[in-house]
Amino acid sequence: MDRCIVLVDAGYLLGAAASLLAGDSSRSRITVDHAALIQGLRERAESDTERPLLRIYWFDGAPDRVPQPEHRRLRVMPRVTVRLGALTRSDGRWAQKGVDAAMHAELTELARNRACSDVVLVTGDGDLLPGMMAAKEHGVAVHLWAVQAADGDYNQSEDLVAEADERRVLDRAWITKAVRAKELGGVCAPPPVPRPEIAAILSAPLPDSHGAAAERPAPETEHASAADSSNGTEERAPAPKGVPTPKDLAALRGPGTQPAQHPAQQPASATLRWSSDKGWVERPGGTAESAESASLPTLAQLTSAEQRWADREEDITTVGGDPYEVGQVFARRWMERLTDQSHLQKLSAMYPRVPHRVDGELLRYAARFGLLTHKDDQIDEHDRYAIRAGFWREIDVRTAAEHVPVGE
């Protein structure tokens, strides 16, 4: 068949790009515009091979083979197929397992079935040499692409280079069309519209060991630059803050203390309904959920069977799975389906504290996207901050729009 196929070893492509642009092979050091990258690969492949593209295969590793947000974005793109191997941790380092074998199997199967006349390999691993030789024996022209090496030397197996029919180098100018190095001290998630009210999320007072209000340090976010709050609260010095967790909020009522706004509403031994991605867990020693919080409907209560099907379809096809985006999508659906808008005002008044029943459902929804999983042997609190920040940003934009006079 007179068409081309591209097989991409994502670990090689993005690791080499990180080395080139950031001086470190860790993919956490770069940000990737996957749509631009895929488009660039397609255009370059069709230009080099002079054949129309059949498909791009994206091979990558993932913990327990659970698709990560980038994989969810890629697999819904036209002409892109994602194949996942395992990602395991050994001696403090992550390593892909099964990716090379999957690429070898796909390459030989495509060549045997004469699915293409030209195949483009974006890899540097010599383990793919037998597959390359088998493809050539079936009459397939093999094009090998390399990423420009940071030190000017090869970052590919010499045997692989010698066996390829054609070899091209993706230079810095090509790479930077879709990949860039992160600034030091990266951000959590970009807010669509900066508003000073969001500062309340990042500067909520929390108690210290003596019961006095203190600020809790948290992962850096780009909301931290907002220092003031326009809803009547005191000005605070700008500092990196995070969205309070249920544990933080439970600590607001320590032994012998009472919240100023709701004195003596609950006994000190009240049970906290602790929200998490696994549901509600009864734990003693925290504040009980208020009557107003308990009256708020959950998204499940507001969603019909038809809407639930449509939501699932949207999650699979359009929601990328970025933590901030997930929080926004959840908040948008909840607000759009409210029949009593007074609930929105109740929720807004609780800002920046997400009620336990809503927070638990929000985190369970986020868990569908592979978020909140173990990363580097710890629960990823950074994702939790981003999920809640996205949720409040969407609420903030909606409630602010409702108070804008007509004509402004």
mmCIF file of C-alpha atoms in Angstrom:
data_model
loop_
_atom_site.group_PDB
_atom_site.id
_atom_site.type_symbol
_atom_site.label_atom_id
_atom_site.label_comp_id
_atom_site.label_asym_id
_atom_site.label_seq_id
_atom_site.Cartn_x
_atom_site.Cartn_y
_atom_site.Cartn_z
ATOM 1 C CA MET A 1 0.000 0.000 0.000
ATOM 2 C CA ASP A 2 1.387 3.412 -0.957
ATOM 3 C CA ARG A 3 1.058 5.120 2.398
ATOM 4 C CA CYS A 4 3.245 5.758 5.409
ATOM 5 C CA ILE A 5 3.019 4.915 9.105
ATOM 6 C CA VAL A 6 4.860 6.611 11.987
ATOM 7 C CA LEU A 7 5.912 4.678 15.102
ATOM 8 C CA VAL A 8 6.951 6.963 17.968
ATOM 9 C CA ASP A 9 8.849 5.920 21.081
ATOM 10 C CA ALA A 10 7.562 8.732 23.318
ATOM 11 C CA GLY A 11 10.186 8.027 25.962
ATOM 12 C CA TYR A 12 12.942 8.645 23.421
ATOM 13 C CA LEU A 13 11.321 11.601 21.640
ATOM 14 C CA LEU A 14 10.360 13.575 24.744
ATOM 15 C CA GLY A 15 13.378 12.521 26.808
ATOM 16 C CA ALA A 16 15.774 13.631 24.073
ATOM 17 C CA ALA A 17 13.801 16.853 23.595
ATOM 18 C CA ALA A 18 14.075 17.556 27.341
ATOM 19 C CA SER A 19 17.829 16.970 27.219
ATOM 20 C CA LEU A 20 18.143 19.306 24.248
ATOM 21 C CA LEU A 21 16.008 22.142 25.625
ATOM 22 C CA ALA A 22 16.380 21.838 29.395
ATOM 23 C CA GLY A 23 19.647 19.949 29.845
ATOM 24 C CA ASP A 24 17.856 17.144 31.692
ATOM 25 C CA SER A 25 16.160 14.063 30.237
ATOM 26 C CA SER A 26 13.272 14.264 32.738
ATOM 27 C CA ARG A 27 10.020 14.900 30.895
ATOM 28 C CA SER A 28 8.812 16.976 33.832
ATOM 29 C CA ARG A 29 11.212 19.684 32.646
ATOM 30 C CA ILE A 30 9.256 20.374 29.443
ATOM 31 C CA THR A 31 5.731 21.243 28.360
ATOM 32 C CA VAL A 32 4.365 19.675 25.189
ATOM 33 C CA ASP A 33 1.701 20.895 22.781
ATOM 34 C CA HIS A 34 0.602 17.429 21.700
ATOM 35 C CA ALA A 35 -1.714 18.662 18.931
ATOM 36 C CA ALA A 36 1.122 20.670 17.365
ATOM 37 C CA LEU A 37 3.547 17.766 17.808
ATOM 38 C CA ILE A 38 1.258 15.270 16.080
ATOM 39 C CA GLN A 39 0.573 17.702 13.256
ATOM 40 C CA GLY A 40 4.300 18.295 12.837
ATOM 41 C CA LEU A 41 5.008 14.556 12.706
ATOM 42 C CA ARG A 42 2.297 14.043 10.105
ATOM 43 C CA GLU A 43 3.462 16.850 7.844
ATOM 44 C CA ARG A 44 7.120 15.817 8.097
ATOM 45 C CA ALA A 45 6.328 12.144 7.419
ATOM 46 C CA GLU A 46 4.203 12.894 4.347
ATOM 47 C CA SER A 47 6.865 15.282 3.046
ATOM 48 C CA ASP A 48 9.812 12.901 3.581
ATOM 49 C CA THR A 49 8.123 9.737 2.301
ATOM 50 C CA GLU A 50 5.940 11.394 -0.366
ATOM 51 C CA ARG A 51 3.136 9.146 0.836
ATOM 52 C CA PRO A 52 -0.152 9.964 2.621
ATOM 53 C CA LEU A 53 -0.271 9.101 6.303
ATOM 54 C CA LEU A 54 -2.235 6.074 7.416
ATOM 55 C CA ARG A 55 -1.656 6.316 11.160
ATOM 56 C CA ILE A 56 0.672 7.466 13.945
ATOM 57 C CA TYR A 57 1.348 4.924 16.705
ATOM 58 C CA TRP A 58 2.366 6.505 20.018
ATOM 59 C CA PHE A 59 4.186 4.082 22.345
ATOM 60 C CA ASP A 60 4.653 5.122 25.963
ATOM 61 C CA GLY A 61 4.772 3.785 29.505
ATOM 62 C CA ALA A 62 2.239 4.456 32.272
ATOM 63 C CA PRO A 63 1.920 3.242 35.875
ATOM 64 C CA ASP A 64 -0.180 0.062 35.804
ATOM 65 C CA ARG A 65 -0.852 0.905 32.137
ATOM 66 C CA VAL A 66 -3.446 3.466 33.253
ATOM 67 C CA PRO A 67 -3.694 6.238 30.620
ATOM 68 C CA GLN A 68 -2.394 9.553 31.920
ATOM 69 C CA PRO A 69 -3.885 12.934 30.887
ATOM 70 C CA GLU A 70 -1.516 13.269 27.918
ATOM 71 C CA HIS A 71 -2.469 9.791 26.689
ATOM 72 C CA ARG A 72 -6.164 10.668 26.915
ATOM 73 C CA ARG A 73 -5.565 13.769 24.812
ATOM 74 C CA LEU A 74 -3.573 11.835 22.231
ATOM 75 C CA ARG A 75 -5.847 8.847 21.778
ATOM 76 C CA VAL A 76 -8.842 10.975 20.716
ATOM 77 C CA MET A 77 -6.829 12.766 17.993
ATOM 78 C CA PRO A 78 -7.466 11.709 14.373
ATOM 79 C CA ARG A 79 -5.103 9.042 12.999
ATOM 80 C CA VAL A 80 -3.410 8.486 16.373
ATOM 81 C CA THR A 81 -3.273 5.157 18.199
ATOM 82 C CA VAL A 82 -1.806 4.966 21.711
ATOM 83 C CA ARG A 83 -0.079 1.801 22.907
ATOM 84 C CA LEU A 84 0.893 1.684 26.582
ATOM 85 C CA GLY A 85 3.523 -0.373 28.314
ATOM 86 C CA ALA A 86 4.181 -0.497 32.041
ATOM 87 C CA LEU A 87 6.092 2.140 33.961
ATOM 88 C CA THR A 88 7.923 0.732 36.971
ATOM 89 C CA ARG A 89 10.111 2.300 39.638
ATOM 90 C CA SER A 90 13.470 0.740 40.464
ATOM 91 C CA ASP A 91 16.356 2.202 42.445
ATOM 92 C CA GLY A 92 14.623 5.566 42.555
ATOM 93 C CA ARG A 93 14.171 5.769 38.773
ATOM 94 C CA TRP A 94 11.244 5.153 36.452
ATOM 95 C CA ALA A 95 11.705 2.626 33.650
ATOM 96 C CA GLN A 96 9.466 1.553 30.761
ATOM 97 C CA LYS A 97 8.626 -2.123 30.397
ATOM 98 C CA GLY A 98 7.174 -3.693 27.288
ATOM 99 C CA VAL A 99 7.326 -0.610 25.050
ATOM 100 C CA ASP A 100 10.139 -1.907 22.806
ATOM 101 C CA ALA A 101 8.458 -5.292 22.476
ATOM 102 C CA ALA A 102 5.170 -3.639 21.503
ATOM 103 C CA MET A 103 6.898 -1.494 18.878
ATOM 104 C CA HIS A 104 8.699 -4.550 17.467
ATOM 105 C CA ALA A 105 5.455 -6.532 17.249
ATOM 106 C CA GLU A 106 3.557 -3.665 15.603
ATOM 107 C CA LEU A 107 6.333 -3.007 13.074
ATOM 108 C CA THR A 108 6.667 -6.607 11.948
ATOM 109 C CA GLU A 109 2.889 -7.110 11.779
ATOM 110 C CA LEU A 110 2.365 -3.997 9.649
ATOM 111 C CA ALA A 111 5.165 -5.036 7.285
ATOM 112 C CA ARG A 112 3.924 -8.643 7.031
ATOM 113 C CA ASN A 113 0.395 -7.465 6.183
ATOM 114 C CA ARG A 114 1.715 -4.912 3.678
ATOM 115 C CA ALA A 115 -0.212 -2.163 5.424
ATOM 116 C CA CYS A 116 2.248 0.497 4.258
ATOM 117 C CA SER A 117 5.082 1.132 1.842
ATOM 118 C CA ASP A 118 7.101 3.357 4.196
ATOM 119 C CA VAL A 119 7.472 3.349 7.963
ATOM 120 C CA VAL A 120 8.984 6.129 10.030
ATOM 121 C CA LEU A 121 10.627 5.141 13.313
ATOM 122 C CA VAL A 122 11.217 7.795 15.967
ATOM 123 C CA THR A 123 13.395 5.851 18.384
ATOM 124 C CA GLY A 124 16.988 5.304 19.415
ATOM 125 C CA ASP A 125 16.820 1.847 20.946
ATOM 126 C CA GLY A 126 18.889 -0.874 19.261
ATOM 127 C CA ASP A 127 16.392 -3.499 20.479
ATOM 128 C CA LEU A 128 14.263 -2.526 17.498
ATOM 129 C CA LEU A 129 16.935 -3.660 15.027
ATOM 130 C CA PRO A 130 15.408 -7.139 14.343
ATOM 131 C CA GLY A 131 12.022 -5.529 13.670
ATOM 132 C CA MET A 132 13.601 -3.027 11.296
ATOM 133 C CA MET A 133 15.358 -5.822 9.389
ATOM 134 C CA ALA A 134 12.155 -7.857 9.167
ATOM 135 C CA ALA A 135 10.255 -4.859 7.792
ATOM 136 C CA LYS A 136 12.893 -4.349 5.102
ATOM 137 C CA GLU A 137 12.658 -8.002 4.091
ATOM 138 C CA HIS A 138 8.937 -7.459 3.460
ATOM 139 C CA GLY A 139 9.675 -4.590 1.085
ATOM 140 C CA VAL A 140 9.002 -1.700 3.455
ATOM 141 C CA ALA A 141 11.251 1.374 3.303
ATOM 142 C CA VAL A 142 12.387 2.289 6.823
ATOM 143 C CA HIS A 143 12.977 5.948 7.714
ATOM 144 C CA LEU A 144 14.757 6.562 11.032
ATOM 145 C CA TRP A 145 14.319 9.920 12.742
ATOM 146 C CA ALA A 146 16.548 11.220 15.508
ATOM 147 C CA VAL A 147 16.178 14.147 17.883
ATOM 148 C CA GLN A 148 19.126 16.509 17.771
ATOM 149 C CA ALA A 149 21.454 15.425 20.574
ATOM 150 C CA ALA A 150 22.249 17.950 23.281
ATOM 151 C CA ASP A 151 25.973 17.183 23.115
ATOM 152 C CA GLY A 152 26.130 17.065 19.315
ATOM 153 C CA ASP A 153 26.703 13.301 19.304
ATOM 154 C CA TYR A 154 24.412 10.391 18.435
ATOM 155 C CA ASN A 155 21.593 9.534 20.820
ATOM 156 C CA GLN A 156 20.656 6.454 18.777
ATOM 157 C CA SER A 157 22.051 2.958 18.381
ATOM 158 C CA GLU A 158 24.722 2.959 15.665
ATOM 159 C CA ASP A 159 23.442 -0.386 14.398
ATOM 160 C CA LEU A 160 19.977 1.121 14.009
ATOM 161 C CA VAL A 161 21.413 4.086 12.115
ATOM 162 C CA ALA A 162 23.423 1.820 9.819
ATOM 163 C CA GLU A 163 20.433 -0.404 8.957
ATOM 164 C CA ALA A 164 17.925 2.393 8.175
ATOM 165 C CA ASP A 165 17.112 3.224 4.555
ATOM 166 C CA GLU A 166 16.826 6.933 5.293
ATOM 167 C CA ARG A 167 17.774 8.988 8.347
ATOM 168 C CA ARG A 168 16.642 12.471 9.337
ATOM 169 C CA VAL A 169 17.342 14.635 12.379
ATOM 170 C CA LEU A 170 14.584 16.636 14.082
ATOM 171 C CA ASP A 171 16.551 19.741 14.984
ATOM 172 C CA ARG A 172 15.991 22.339 17.702
ATOM 173 C CA ALA A 173 13.963 24.600 15.407
ATOM 174 C CA TRP A 174 11.539 21.757 14.613
ATOM 175 C CA ILE A 175 11.282 20.564 18.214
ATOM 176 C CA THR A 176 10.535 24.012 19.642
ATOM 177 C CA LYS A 177 7.417 24.333 17.490
ATOM 178 C CA ALA A 178 5.681 21.985 19.920
ATOM 179 C CA VAL A 179 7.965 21.578 22.946
ATOM 180 C CA ARG A 180 9.428 24.144 25.324
ATOM 181 C CA ALA A 181 11.402 24.035 28.528
ATOM 182 C CA LYS A 182 9.545 24.862 31.723
ATOM 183 C CA GLU A 183 10.511 27.875 33.734
ATOM 184 C CA LEU A 184 12.083 27.017 37.072
ATOM 185 C CA GLY A 185 9.430 26.792 39.761
ATOM 186 C CA GLY A 186 6.649 25.767 37.378
ATOM 187 C CA VAL A 187 2.978 26.407 37.932
ATOM 188 C CA CYS A 188 0.071 24.261 38.997
ATOM 189 C CA ALA A 189 -2.462 25.257 36.345
ATOM 190 C CA PRO A 190 -3.190 28.381 34.306
ATOM 191 C CA PRO A 191 -6.265 30.399 35.304
ATOM 192 C CA PRO A 192 -8.297 31.576 32.301
ATOM 193 C CA VAL A 193 -9.115 34.980 33.807
ATOM 194 C CA PRO A 194 -7.203 36.463 36.766
ATOM 195 C CA ARG A 195 -9.545 37.614 39.567
ATOM 196 C CA PRO A 196 -8.439 38.718 43.034
ATOM 197 C CA GLU A 197 -11.142 36.607 44.735
ATOM 198 C CA ILE A 198 -9.249 33.438 43.889
ATOM 199 C CA ALA A 199 -6.591 34.583 46.379
ATOM 200 C CA ALA A 200 -8.894 33.424 49.185
ATOM 201 C CA ILE A 201 -8.331 29.815 48.107
ATOM 202 C CA LEU A 202 -4.620 30.261 48.419
ATOM 203 C CA SER A 203 -4.559 32.256 51.664
ATOM 204 C CA ALA A 204 -7.188 30.591 53.848
ATOM 205 C CA PRO A 205 -6.177 30.855 57.536
ATOM 206 C CA LEU A 206 -5.300 27.577 59.202
ATOM 207 C CA PRO A 207 -4.411 26.931 62.860
ATOM 208 C CA ASP A 208 -0.924 26.411 64.175
ATOM 209 C CA SER A 209 -0.058 24.132 67.059
ATOM 210 C CA HIS A 210 -1.213 26.815 69.543
ATOM 211 C CA GLY A 211 -4.632 27.290 67.987
ATOM 212 C CA ALA A 212 -3.824 30.658 66.369
ATOM 213 C CA ALA A 213 -4.448 31.206 62.686
ATOM 214 C CA ALA A 214 -1.442 30.487 60.536
ATOM 215 C CA GLU A 215 -0.820 30.018 56.884
ATOM 216 C CA ARG A 216 -0.024 26.604 55.498
ATOM 217 C CA PRO A 217 2.687 26.324 52.806
ATOM 218 C CA ALA A 218 1.641 24.444 49.715
ATOM 219 C CA PRO A 219 2.857 23.567 46.228
ATOM 220 C CA GLU A 220 3.568 26.607 44.105
ATOM 221 C CA THR A 221 0.795 27.833 41.839
ATOM 222 C CA GLU A 222 0.591 30.820 39.657
ATOM 223 C CA HIS A 223 -2.381 32.026 41.708
ATOM 224 C CA ALA A 224 0.111 32.869 44.449
ATOM 225 C CA SER A 225 0.836 36.241 42.903
ATOM 226 C CA ALA A 226 -2.634 37.445 43.930
ATOM 227 C CA ALA A 227 -2.204 39.078 47.341
ATOM 228 C CA ASP A 228 -5.521 40.812 47.985
ATOM 229 C CA SER A 229 -9.118 39.676 48.299
ATOM 230 C CA SER A 230 -11.930 41.919 47.136
ATOM 231 C CA ASN A 231 -14.627 40.364 49.336
ATOM 232 C CA GLY A 232 -13.805 42.279 52.500
ATOM 233 C CA THR A 233 -11.099 40.054 53.941
ATOM 234 C CA GLU A 234 -7.843 41.410 55.293
ATOM 235 C CA GLU A 235 -4.908 41.873 53.002
ATOM 236 C CA ARG A 236 -2.257 39.202 53.349
ATOM 237 C CA ALA A 237 1.320 39.200 52.184
ATOM 238 C CA PRO A 238 1.660 37.221 48.960
ATOM 239 C CA ALA A 239 2.859 33.690 49.540
ATOM 240 C CA PRO A 240 2.449 30.358 47.746
ATOM 241 C CA LYS A 241 -0.693 28.697 49.119
ATOM 242 C CA GLY A 242 -2.758 25.647 48.388
ATOM 243 C CA VAL A 243 -6.433 24.803 48.511
ATOM 244 C CA PRO A 244 -7.231 23.533 52.036
ATOM 245 C CA THR A 245 -7.759 19.805 52.303
ATOM 246 C CA PRO A 246 -10.540 18.303 54.455
ATOM 247 C CA LYS A 247 -7.849 17.471 57.021
ATOM 248 C CA ASP A 248 -6.853 21.148 57.171
ATOM 249 C CA LEU A 249 -10.444 22.215 57.636
ATOM 250 C CA ALA A 250 -11.018 19.621 60.348
ATOM 251 C CA ALA A 251 -8.077 21.108 62.226
ATOM 252 C CA LEU A 252 -9.850 24.459 62.369
ATOM 253 C CA ARG A 253 -11.831 22.998 65.269
ATOM 254 C CA GLY A 254 -9.146 21.657 67.546
ATOM 255 C CA PRO A 255 -9.746 20.659 71.170
ATOM 256 C CA GLY A 256 -11.026 23.625 73.124
ATOM 257 C CA THR A 257 -11.508 25.911 70.121
ATOM 258 C CA GLN A 258 -14.665 27.179 68.437
ATOM 259 C CA PRO A 259 -15.045 28.716 64.985
ATOM 260 C CA ALA A 260 -15.850 32.403 65.230
ATOM 261 C CA GLN A 261 -18.676 32.324 62.717
ATOM 262 C CA HIS A 262 -20.473 29.222 64.074
ATOM 263 C CA PRO A 263 -19.894 29.100 67.857
ATOM 264 C CA ALA A 264 -20.852 25.976 69.731
ATOM 265 C CA GLN A 265 -22.830 24.497 66.867
ATOM 266 C CA GLN A 266 -21.239 21.078 67.208
ATOM 267 C CA PRO A 267 -19.667 19.235 70.121
ATOM 268 C CA ALA A 268 -15.906 18.821 70.058
ATOM 269 C CA SER A 269 -16.347 15.088 69.489
ATOM 270 C CA ALA A 270 -18.336 15.530 66.270
ATOM 271 C CA THR A 271 -17.629 13.068 63.460
ATOM 272 C CA LEU A 272 -16.172 14.422 60.239
ATOM 273 C CA ARG A 273 -17.423 12.917 56.999
ATOM 274 C CA TRP A 274 -14.003 12.751 55.361
ATOM 275 C CA SER A 275 -14.240 13.069 51.589
ATOM 276 C CA SER A 276 -11.796 11.397 49.250
ATOM 277 C CA ASP A 277 -11.567 9.701 45.907
ATOM 278 C CA LYS A 278 -12.768 6.517 47.631
ATOM 279 C CA GLY A 279 -15.918 8.094 49.101
ATOM 280 C CA TRP A 280 -16.894 9.320 52.551
ATOM 281 C CA VAL A 281 -15.198 7.904 55.599
ATOM 282 C CA GLU A 282 -16.475 8.567 59.121
ATOM 283 C CA ARG A 283 -13.660 9.828 61.346
ATOM 284 C CA PRO A 284 -14.036 11.209 64.869
ATOM 285 C CA GLY A 285 -12.552 14.441 66.113
ATOM 286 C CA GLY A 286 -13.499 16.791 63.254
ATOM 287 C CA THR A 287 -16.345 19.173 62.504
ATOM 288 C CA ALA A 288 -19.634 17.688 61.409
ATOM 289 C CA GLU A 289 -21.036 18.779 58.073
ATOM 290 C CA SER A 290 -23.263 21.845 58.403
ATOM 291 C CA ALA A 291 -26.952 21.771 57.523
ATOM 292 C CA GLU A 292 -26.295 24.085 54.557
ATOM 293 C CA SER A 293 -23.563 21.816 53.214
ATOM 294 C CA ALA A 294 -25.742 18.738 53.653
ATOM 295 C CA SER A 295 -28.571 20.413 51.718
ATOM 296 C CA LEU A 296 -26.480 20.895 48.592
ATOM 297 C CA PRO A 297 -27.378 18.364 45.877
ATOM 298 C CA THR A 298 -24.657 16.154 44.439
ATOM 299 C CA LEU A 299 -23.955 16.021 40.729
ATOM 300 C CA ALA A 300 -25.261 12.447 40.664
ATOM 301 C CA GLN A 301 -28.604 13.652 42.060
ATOM 302 C CA LEU A 302 -28.813 16.350 39.373
ATOM 303 C CA THR A 303 -27.872 14.068 36.476
ATOM 304 C CA SER A 304 -30.313 12.013 34.415
ATOM 305 C CA ALA A 305 -29.451 8.703 32.784
ATOM 306 C CA GLU A 306 -29.184 10.414 29.375
ATOM 307 C CA GLN A 307 -26.911 13.125 30.781
ATOM 308 C CA ARG A 308 -24.775 10.493 32.488
ATOM 309 C CA TRP A 309 -24.228 8.762 29.143
ATOM 310 C CA ALA A 310 -23.400 12.094 27.457
ATOM 311 C CA ASP A 311 -20.983 12.957 30.272
ATOM 312 C CA ARG A 312 -19.157 9.693 29.844
ATOM 313 C CA GLU A 313 -18.917 10.252 26.095
ATOM 314 C CA GLU A 314 -17.512 13.748 26.668
ATOM 315 C CA ASP A 315 -15.014 12.423 29.212
ATOM 316 C CA ILE A 316 -13.719 9.867 26.714
ATOM 317 C CA THR A 317 -13.592 12.071 23.633
ATOM 318 C CA THR A 318 -12.913 15.672 24.685
ATOM 319 C CA VAL A 319 -11.817 16.018 28.321
ATOM 320 C CA GLY A 320 -8.044 15.776 28.380
ATOM 321 C CA GLY A 321 -7.708 14.883 32.054
ATOM 322 C CA ASP A 322 -5.622 17.861 33.178
ATOM 323 C CA PRO A 323 -6.373 18.272 36.926
ATOM 324 C CA TYR A 324 -7.382 21.928 36.577
ATOM 325 C CA GLU A 325 -9.622 21.129 33.584
ATOM 326 C CA VAL A 326 -11.285 18.246 35.459
ATOM 327 C CA GLY A 327 -12.281 20.601 38.291
ATOM 328 C CA GLN A 328 -13.726 23.058 35.787
ATOM 329 C CA VAL A 329 -15.750 20.412 33.928
ATOM 330 C CA PHE A 330 -17.252 19.084 37.173
ATOM 331 C CA ALA A 331 -18.223 22.582 38.371
ATOM 332 C CA ARG A 332 -19.730 23.508 34.995
ATOM 333 C CA ARG A 333 -21.959 20.433 34.938
ATOM 334 C CA TRP A 334 -23.065 20.944 38.531
ATOM 335 C CA MET A 335 -24.020 24.583 37.924
ATOM 336 C CA GLU A 336 -25.787 23.968 34.602
ATOM 337 C CA ARG A 337 -28.064 21.326 36.149
ATOM 338 C CA LEU A 338 -29.121 23.206 39.258
ATOM 339 C CA THR A 339 -32.859 23.839 39.380
ATOM 340 C CA ASP A 340 -32.580 26.040 42.468
ATOM 341 C CA GLN A 341 -29.947 28.751 41.951
ATOM 342 C CA SER A 342 -29.928 29.497 45.676
ATOM 343 C CA HIS A 343 -27.706 26.419 46.014
ATOM 344 C CA LEU A 344 -25.062 28.170 43.928
ATOM 345 C CA GLN A 345 -25.148 31.155 46.267
ATOM 346 C CA LYS A 346 -24.837 28.834 49.278
ATOM 347 C CA LEU A 347 -21.807 27.162 47.753
ATOM 348 C CA SER A 348 -20.244 30.480 46.818
ATOM 349 C CA ALA A 349 -20.634 31.693 50.407
ATOM 350 C CA MET A 350 -18.638 28.682 51.651
ATOM 351 C CA TYR A 351 -15.676 29.686 49.466
ATOM 352 C CA PRO A 352 -12.834 28.676 49.696
ATOM 353 C CA ARG A 353 -13.994 25.521 51.509
ATOM 354 C CA VAL A 354 -15.458 22.821 49.271
ATOM 355 C CA PRO A 355 -18.281 21.063 51.189
ATOM 356 C CA HIS A 356 -17.413 17.470 52.042
ATOM 357 C CA ARG A 357 -20.148 15.835 49.959
ATOM 358 C CA VAL A 358 -19.255 17.907 46.876
ATOM 359 C CA ASP A 359 -15.516 17.529 47.449
ATOM 360 C CA GLY A 360 -15.750 13.754 47.737
ATOM 361 C CA GLU A 361 -17.736 13.461 44.529
ATOM 362 C CA LEU A 362 -15.303 15.822 42.781
ATOM 363 C CA LEU A 363 -12.293 13.707 43.761
ATOM 364 C CA ARG A 364 -14.013 10.467 42.787
ATOM 365 C CA TYR A 365 -14.702 11.983 39.372
ATOM 366 C CA ALA A 366 -11.039 13.006 39.064
ATOM 367 C CA ALA A 367 -9.963 9.449 39.921
ATOM 368 C CA ARG A 368 -11.532 8.244 36.646
ATOM 369 C CA PHE A 369 -8.793 10.086 34.776
ATOM 370 C CA GLY A 370 -5.955 8.380 36.618
ATOM 371 C CA LEU A 371 -5.450 11.393 38.879
ATOM 372 C CA LEU A 372 -4.865 11.079 42.636
ATOM 373 C CA THR A 373 -2.793 7.941 42.042
ATOM 374 C CA HIS A 374 0.567 7.196 43.598
ATOM 375 C CA LYS A 375 3.359 9.205 42.007
ATOM 376 C CA ASP A 376 6.880 8.820 43.335
ATOM 377 C CA ASP A 377 5.389 6.624 46.087
ATOM 378 C CA GLN A 378 3.184 9.431 47.431
ATOM 379 C CA ILE A 379 -0.402 10.513 46.835
ATOM 380 C CA ASP A 380 -0.220 13.438 44.440
ATOM 381 C CA GLU A 381 -1.482 16.371 46.530
ATOM 382 C CA HIS A 382 -0.408 18.721 43.732
ATOM 383 C CA ASP A 383 -3.238 17.320 41.590
ATOM 384 C CA ARG A 384 -5.716 17.805 44.431
ATOM 385 C CA TYR A 385 -4.811 21.478 44.687
ATOM 386 C CA ALA A 386 -5.221 21.913 40.933
ATOM 387 C CA ILE A 387 -8.582 20.068 40.856
ATOM 388 C CA ARG A 388 -10.045 22.270 43.584
ATOM 389 C CA ALA A 389 -8.566 25.436 42.076
ATOM 390 C CA GLY A 390 -10.214 24.602 38.716
ATOM 391 C CA PHE A 391 -13.515 23.940 40.486
ATOM 392 C CA TRP A 392 -13.497 27.286 42.288
ATOM 393 C CA ARG A 393 -12.348 29.185 39.211
ATOM 394 C CA GLU A 394 -15.390 27.968 37.267
ATOM 395 C CA ILE A 395 -17.721 28.826 40.168
ATOM 396 C CA ASP A 396 -16.050 32.223 40.505
ATOM 397 C CA VAL A 397 -16.452 33.066 36.808
ATOM 398 C CA ARG A 398 -20.141 32.050 36.831
ATOM 399 C CA THR A 399 -21.096 33.932 39.989
ATOM 400 C CA ALA A 400 -19.129 37.009 38.906
ATOM 401 C CA ALA A 401 -20.899 37.044 35.523
ATOM 402 C CA GLU A 402 -24.298 36.946 37.222
ATOM 403 C CA HIS A 403 -23.486 40.148 39.103
ATOM 404 C CA VAL A 404 -22.255 42.151 36.101
ATOM 405 C CA PRO A 405 -24.841 44.834 35.163
ATOM 406 C CA VAL A 406 -26.328 44.540 31.671
ATOM 407 C CA GLY A 407 -24.430 46.658 29.140
ATOM 408 C CA GLU A 408 -21.039 46.412 30.853
#
